[in-house]
Amino acid sequence: MSNPQQLRYSKEHEWLSSAEDGVSTVGITEHAANALGDVVYVQLPEVGDTVTAGETCGELESTKSVSDLYSPVTGEVVAANQDVVDDPSLVNSAPFEDGWLFKVKVTDEPGDLLSAAEYTDFAS
């Protein structure tokens, strides 16, 4: 498993891109996608929703279990990936590319996000 170096990671297994014009992209890691198994249903926050770092903002359902989706940052959701809602398998097949979940205009970022190397150590 190779975690992209340019991303930051939460201990709840979400990844966060660097902010571009204050907006970051959020997804779940390959480690989390593999642990879940085949994702069959995704519930994402809606555009305009406020998400809070460390709090539940959606849900992922797989053939194995249901898992809460946590926001790694606080801010306003500006986009949700409808492709993932329509085809949840994207979370498994491309968690760092087409399987992104939502974009958020960040207003607060916790200081405990991990680098790729720190996340790899944490997840192993």
PDB file of C-alpha atoms in Angstrom:
ATOM      1  CA  MET A   1       0.000   0.000   0.000  1.00  0.00           C
ATOM      2  CA  SER A   2       1.398   3.373  -0.997  1.00  0.00           C
ATOM      3  CA  ASN A   3      -0.101   6.491   0.577  1.00  0.00           C
ATOM      4  CA  PRO A   4       0.375   9.594  -1.587  1.00  0.00           C
ATOM      5  CA  GLN A   5       2.994  11.853   0.004  1.00  0.00           C
ATOM      6  CA  GLN A   6       1.170  15.121  -0.785  1.00  0.00           C
ATOM      7  CA  LEU A   7      -1.883  14.154   1.310  1.00  0.00           C
ATOM      8  CA  ARG A   8      -2.461  14.317   5.061  1.00  0.00           C
ATOM      9  CA  TYR A   9      -4.296  11.646   7.003  1.00  0.00           C
ATOM     10  CA  SER A  10      -6.576  11.315  10.024  1.00  0.00           C
ATOM     11  CA  LYS A  11      -6.514   8.518  12.579  1.00  0.00           C
ATOM     12  CA  GLU A  12     -10.060   7.713  11.415  1.00  0.00           C
ATOM     13  CA  HIS A  13      -8.513   6.754   8.011  1.00  0.00           C
ATOM     14  CA  GLU A  14      -9.604   9.747   5.936  1.00  0.00           C
ATOM     15  CA  TRP A  15      -7.215  11.624   3.659  1.00  0.00           C
ATOM     16  CA  LEU A  16      -7.130  15.353   2.977  1.00  0.00           C
ATOM     17  CA  SER A  17      -5.590  17.183   0.038  1.00  0.00           C
ATOM     18  CA  SER A  18      -3.752  20.462   0.431  1.00  0.00           C
ATOM     19  CA  ALA A  19      -6.108  23.414   0.257  1.00  0.00           C
ATOM     20  CA  GLU A  20      -6.458  25.025  -3.148  1.00  0.00           C
ATOM     21  CA  ASP A  21      -8.141  28.433  -2.743  1.00  0.00           C
ATOM     22  CA  GLY A  22      -9.125  27.278   0.755  1.00  0.00           C
ATOM     23  CA  VAL A  23     -10.824  24.100  -0.539  1.00  0.00           C
ATOM     24  CA  SER A  24      -9.561  20.600   0.285  1.00  0.00           C
ATOM     25  CA  THR A  25     -10.693  17.218  -1.018  1.00  0.00           C
ATOM     26  CA  VAL A  26     -11.552  14.397   1.416  1.00  0.00           C
ATOM     27  CA  GLY A  27     -11.620  10.645   0.859  1.00  0.00           C
ATOM     28  CA  ILE A  28     -10.913   7.423   2.715  1.00  0.00           C
ATOM     29  CA  THR A  29      -7.587   5.662   2.548  1.00  0.00           C
ATOM     30  CA  GLU A  30      -6.791   2.492   0.653  1.00  0.00           C
ATOM     31  CA  HIS A  31      -6.223   0.827   4.037  1.00  0.00           C
ATOM     32  CA  ALA A  32      -9.775   1.727   5.121  1.00  0.00           C
ATOM     33  CA  ALA A  33     -11.273   0.713   1.772  1.00  0.00           C
ATOM     34  CA  ASN A  34      -9.576  -2.692   1.983  1.00  0.00           C
ATOM     35  CA  ALA A  35     -10.702  -3.185   5.588  1.00  0.00           C
ATOM     36  CA  LEU A  36     -14.298  -2.345   4.660  1.00  0.00           C
ATOM     37  CA  GLY A  37     -14.468  -4.736   1.743  1.00  0.00           C
ATOM     38  CA  ASP A  38     -16.684  -4.051  -1.257  1.00  0.00           C
ATOM     39  CA  VAL A  39     -18.425  -0.707  -0.675  1.00  0.00           C
ATOM     40  CA  VAL A  40     -22.043  -0.900  -1.849  1.00  0.00           C
ATOM     41  CA  TYR A  41     -23.561   2.331  -0.482  1.00  0.00           C
ATOM     42  CA  VAL A  42     -22.208   5.807   0.259  1.00  0.00           C
ATOM     43  CA  GLN A  43     -23.973   8.623   2.121  1.00  0.00           C
ATOM     44  CA  LEU A  44     -22.111  11.916   1.847  1.00  0.00           C
ATOM     45  CA  PRO A  45     -22.662  15.342   3.370  1.00  0.00           C
ATOM     46  CA  GLU A  46     -24.565  17.702   1.086  1.00  0.00           C
ATOM     47  CA  VAL A  47     -23.320  20.919  -0.473  1.00  0.00           C
ATOM     48  CA  GLY A  48     -23.830  23.692   2.080  1.00  0.00           C
ATOM     49  CA  ASP A  49     -23.537  21.383   5.099  1.00  0.00           C
ATOM     50  CA  THR A  50     -21.072  22.344   7.804  1.00  0.00           C
ATOM     51  CA  VAL A  51     -18.758  19.523   8.857  1.00  0.00           C
ATOM     52  CA  THR A  52     -16.712  19.459  12.053  1.00  0.00           C
ATOM     53  CA  ALA A  53     -13.299  17.866  12.468  1.00  0.00           C
ATOM     54  CA  GLY A  54     -13.570  14.465  14.144  1.00  0.00           C
ATOM     55  CA  GLU A  55     -17.361  14.268  13.860  1.00  0.00           C
ATOM     56  CA  THR A  56     -19.502  11.972  11.725  1.00  0.00           C
ATOM     57  CA  CYS A  57     -20.590  13.449   8.391  1.00  0.00           C
ATOM     58  CA  GLY A  58     -21.653  10.423   6.371  1.00  0.00           C
ATOM     59  CA  GLU A  59     -21.652   6.665   6.088  1.00  0.00           C
ATOM     60  CA  LEU A  60     -20.057   3.895   4.048  1.00  0.00           C
ATOM     61  CA  GLU A  61     -21.762   0.526   3.806  1.00  0.00           C
ATOM     62  CA  SER A  62     -19.942  -2.538   2.570  1.00  0.00           C
ATOM     63  CA  THR A  63     -20.688  -6.212   2.211  1.00  0.00           C
ATOM     64  CA  LYS A  64     -18.943  -6.629   5.602  1.00  0.00           C
ATOM     65  CA  SER A  65     -20.180  -3.718   7.727  1.00  0.00           C
ATOM     66  CA  VAL A  66     -21.356  -0.133   8.024  1.00  0.00           C
ATOM     67  CA  SER A  67     -18.771   2.514   8.895  1.00  0.00           C
ATOM     68  CA  ASP A  68     -19.156   6.156   9.839  1.00  0.00           C
ATOM     69  CA  LEU A  69     -17.390   8.762   7.716  1.00  0.00           C
ATOM     70  CA  TYR A  70     -15.581  11.412   9.780  1.00  0.00           C
ATOM     71  CA  SER A  71     -14.501  14.823   8.601  1.00  0.00           C
ATOM     72  CA  PRO A  72     -10.787  15.482   9.110  1.00  0.00           C
ATOM     73  CA  VAL A  73     -11.395  19.276   9.141  1.00  0.00           C
ATOM     74  CA  THR A  74     -14.062  21.843   9.961  1.00  0.00           C
ATOM     75  CA  GLY A  75     -15.694  23.787   7.143  1.00  0.00           C
ATOM     76  CA  GLU A  76     -18.467  24.045   4.581  1.00  0.00           C
ATOM     77  CA  VAL A  77     -19.039  21.303   2.021  1.00  0.00           C
ATOM     78  CA  VAL A  78     -18.747  22.787  -1.480  1.00  0.00           C
ATOM     79  CA  ALA A  79     -18.982  19.558  -3.533  1.00  0.00           C
ATOM     80  CA  ALA A  80     -19.979  15.931  -3.066  1.00  0.00           C
ATOM     81  CA  ASN A  81     -18.818  13.224  -5.466  1.00  0.00           C
ATOM     82  CA  GLN A  82     -22.013  12.034  -7.155  1.00  0.00           C
ATOM     83  CA  ASP A  83     -19.997   9.460  -9.132  1.00  0.00           C
ATOM     84  CA  VAL A  84     -19.212   7.647  -5.848  1.00  0.00           C
ATOM     85  CA  VAL A  85     -22.875   7.746  -4.809  1.00  0.00           C
ATOM     86  CA  ASP A  86     -23.830   6.255  -8.196  1.00  0.00           C
ATOM     87  CA  ASP A  87     -20.932   3.741  -8.204  1.00  0.00           C
ATOM     88  CA  PRO A  88     -19.690   3.087  -4.631  1.00  0.00           C
ATOM     89  CA  SER A  89     -17.083   0.610  -5.923  1.00  0.00           C
ATOM     90  CA  LEU A  90     -14.945   3.642  -6.871  1.00  0.00           C
ATOM     91  CA  VAL A  91     -14.065   3.914  -3.174  1.00  0.00           C
ATOM     92  CA  ASN A  92     -12.361   0.508  -3.473  1.00  0.00           C
ATOM     93  CA  SER A  93     -10.923   0.756  -6.976  1.00  0.00           C
ATOM     94  CA  ALA A  94      -9.563   4.323  -6.830  1.00  0.00           C
ATOM     95  CA  PRO A  95      -9.671   5.681  -3.242  1.00  0.00           C
ATOM     96  CA  PHE A  96      -7.133   8.446  -3.986  1.00  0.00           C
ATOM     97  CA  GLU A  97      -8.436   9.378  -7.448  1.00  0.00           C
ATOM     98  CA  ASP A  98     -12.036   8.979  -8.681  1.00  0.00           C
ATOM     99  CA  GLY A  99     -13.137   7.647  -5.281  1.00  0.00           C
ATOM    100  CA  TRP A 100     -12.807  11.004  -3.473  1.00  0.00           C
ATOM    101  CA  LEU A 101     -15.841  11.791  -1.327  1.00  0.00           C
ATOM    102  CA  PHE A 102     -16.353  15.522  -0.834  1.00  0.00           C
ATOM    103  CA  LYS A 103     -14.686  18.931  -1.037  1.00  0.00           C
ATOM    104  CA  VAL A 104     -14.731  21.322   1.888  1.00  0.00           C
ATOM    105  CA  LYS A 105     -13.911  25.006   2.316  1.00  0.00           C
ATOM    106  CA  VAL A 106     -11.712  24.645   5.379  1.00  0.00           C
ATOM    107  CA  THR A 107     -12.273  27.002   8.314  1.00  0.00           C
ATOM    108  CA  ASP A 108     -10.317  25.002  10.898  1.00  0.00           C
ATOM    109  CA  GLU A 109      -7.796  22.200  10.624  1.00  0.00           C
ATOM    110  CA  PRO A 110      -6.720  20.152  13.632  1.00  0.00           C
ATOM    111  CA  GLY A 111      -3.027  19.869  14.357  1.00  0.00           C
ATOM    112  CA  ASP A 112      -3.057  16.075  14.632  1.00  0.00           C
ATOM    113  CA  LEU A 113      -3.251  15.177  10.930  1.00  0.00           C
ATOM    114  CA  LEU A 114      -0.553  12.721   9.907  1.00  0.00           C
ATOM    115  CA  SER A 115       1.983  12.722   7.082  1.00  0.00           C
ATOM    116  CA  ALA A 116       2.004   9.750   4.694  1.00  0.00           C
ATOM    117  CA  ALA A 117       4.875   8.111   6.610  1.00  0.00           C
ATOM    118  CA  GLU A 118       3.175   8.692   9.978  1.00  0.00           C
ATOM    119  CA  TYR A 119      -0.105   7.276   8.662  1.00  0.00           C
ATOM    120  CA  THR A 120       1.642   4.212   7.219  1.00  0.00           C
ATOM    121  CA  ASP A 121       3.186   3.541  10.653  1.00  0.00           C
ATOM    122  CA  PHE A 122      -0.159   4.162  12.377  1.00  0.00           C
ATOM    123  CA  ALA A 123      -2.110   1.844  10.038  1.00  0.00           C
ATOM    124  CA  SER A 124       0.347  -1.049  10.231  1.00  0.00           C
TER     125      SER A 124
END
